Amino acid sequence: MHDLLPYISESLSHVLGSIGYFIPEVYLTLLFIVVLITDLIFGKRSTQLCRIIACAGMALIMFKDLQQVALVVDGEHFIFSNMLLLSRGGIFFKLSIDMLSFILLLYFTWDHKLNAHQKGLSDLYSITIASILGLHLMVMAVNLLSIYLAIELVSLASYLMVAYRTENAFSTEAGLKYVLFGAASSAIMLYGISLLYGFSGSLDVVFQTSITQLSKVNPISSSFAVVLVLIGIGFKLSFVPVHFWVPDVYQGASTPVTAYLSTVPKIAAFALLINFLPPFLLSTQWKGFNIGVLISAVGIITMIAGNFAAVMQSNVKRMLAYSSIGHTGFALMAVVVLTLQGVSAITYYLLVYGAANIGALALASYFANETGAEDVEHYRGLGLKYPIASVCFVIILISLTGLPVTAGFTGKLFVFSAVYAIYQQTHNVWLMLLMVTGALTTVVSLFYYLKIPLNLFLKRKEMPERHEVKSMNLLILSIVISFVLILLGIFPDFLLRWL
């Protein structure tokens, strides 16, 4: 017992020393408890109060994120016995997640179908805060155990969010599909983690000693283990071939939940991928297959599958679901090169994509609230009846396509520039294929994104008498997002200086 005391004392000192680098996550935990207790005390009447507390808490957490920048001026910090990593890039990923989450917390009550839920939305706010905590952990996770726990925390919260509207059979079915696919991918990833631990004798795969141990194992076996872990991460990213759940889940979930699932978990999953891949991409001791080639091939297939499948969709949410798959494939281009320029490009791209996708789904909610429109055909002639919302929809869709002068164009340009800079040095054929596929699928995306403006403005139907606008908050949100997308498209330095 006396022999253990020095180790216990050292561990406690290390934990206490790590808390200073973990302040936003501590506040998130406290915020979750406060929102949960508020819900328990006031019941259904607490929706508005929980919303105010959650939004105020997220504003405070964003401020704490910014304060952390000063902590990493002198480099990265491993905390909690190397379970988590606080880095400058990670802070920017967390801040992006928190900004978009703040918008989504406001958005929840603006969707009439979700807001009409008989249980109220108090539970949804506490679930969302728990999910944001998991996203923070995903961004910081560098240990196989912390990776698994973070992904599971986010997954459990996501299952509850998708099936939140229990009176809706389609929503319940989507939640069940999500749980089944999630459980399968979780089991696959856990098996890969157990293999990596058995091969290396360590859960700290980001360190050179673990790669050295893995190099002594049969390359096929170690490569197989890494692929299994990537499948678990890929489930959150929804790249091919673990994308089958996306269309049904996104269509079946409430529109604000779809906006949540299609944005912030992707940002966290890309941050996790950036933490996980460097030892396997950059280490000369890694003897397994070329992971850069694997990620390139997956990115190419994902871009093709997502964009071509989106062309055939008529439901707006389902179309945006397939388009999000295509955007995942495009973002994988920057992951392949994994340079400082590439990480900055992917951070910028994911933030502007997230804002644009939330704006598109907010407008889908707006038109559903006002007219009941859910399919592209239902938008016929609505452009003249709702001109402001329709113009904002066009701007947001132009940004998602990646056309000038929007932030989406700037984001795609930065990703192409990062990949091309490495191609000039290496002349890697896979990088060329990625760029060509990215350019061609951007053209393909025009065919489905422009379906909505085509129906809004160029197709006519009998115009019913105009009624009072019931979704002014969604309209204001879409105007703000459209303005920001144009502003960042013209003046990208506003965000680039921050990155």
PDB file of N, CA, C and O in Angstrom, residues 19 186 192 327 401:
ATOM      1  N   ILE A  19      -6.987  20.117 -15.109  1.00  0.00           N
ATOM      2  CA  ILE A  19      -8.303  20.748 -15.091  1.00  0.00           C
ATOM      3  C   ILE A  19      -8.254  22.166 -15.661  1.00  0.00           C
ATOM      4  O   ILE A  19      -9.200  22.621 -16.313  1.00  0.00           O
ATOM      5  N   SER A 186     -20.114   0.739 -33.856  1.00  0.00           N
ATOM      6  CA  SER A 186     -19.446   0.815 -32.555  1.00  0.00           C
ATOM      7  C   SER A 186     -18.746  -0.492 -32.226  1.00  0.00           C
ATOM      8  O   SER A 186     -17.603  -0.503 -31.744  1.00  0.00           O
ATOM      9  N   GLY A 192     -11.562  -3.193 -33.497  1.00  0.00           N
ATOM     10  CA  GLY A 192     -10.317  -2.633 -34.022  1.00  0.00           C
ATOM     11  C   GLY A 192      -9.446  -2.061 -32.918  1.00  0.00           C
ATOM     12  O   GLY A 192      -8.218  -2.238 -32.921  1.00  0.00           O
ATOM     13  N   HIS A 327     -20.181  16.510 -49.541  1.00  0.00           N
ATOM     14  CA  HIS A 327     -19.304  17.483 -48.882  1.00  0.00           C
ATOM     15  C   HIS A 327     -18.281  16.786 -47.990  1.00  0.00           C
ATOM     16  O   HIS A 327     -17.141  17.255 -47.858  1.00  0.00           O
ATOM     17  N   THR A 401     -22.973  25.071 -53.280  1.00  0.00           N
ATOM     18  CA  THR A 401     -22.395  24.612 -54.557  1.00  0.00           C
ATOM     19  C   THR A 401     -20.921  24.992 -54.661  1.00  0.00           C
ATOM     20  O   THR A 401     -20.111  24.227 -55.184  1.00  0.00           O
TER      21      THR A 401
END
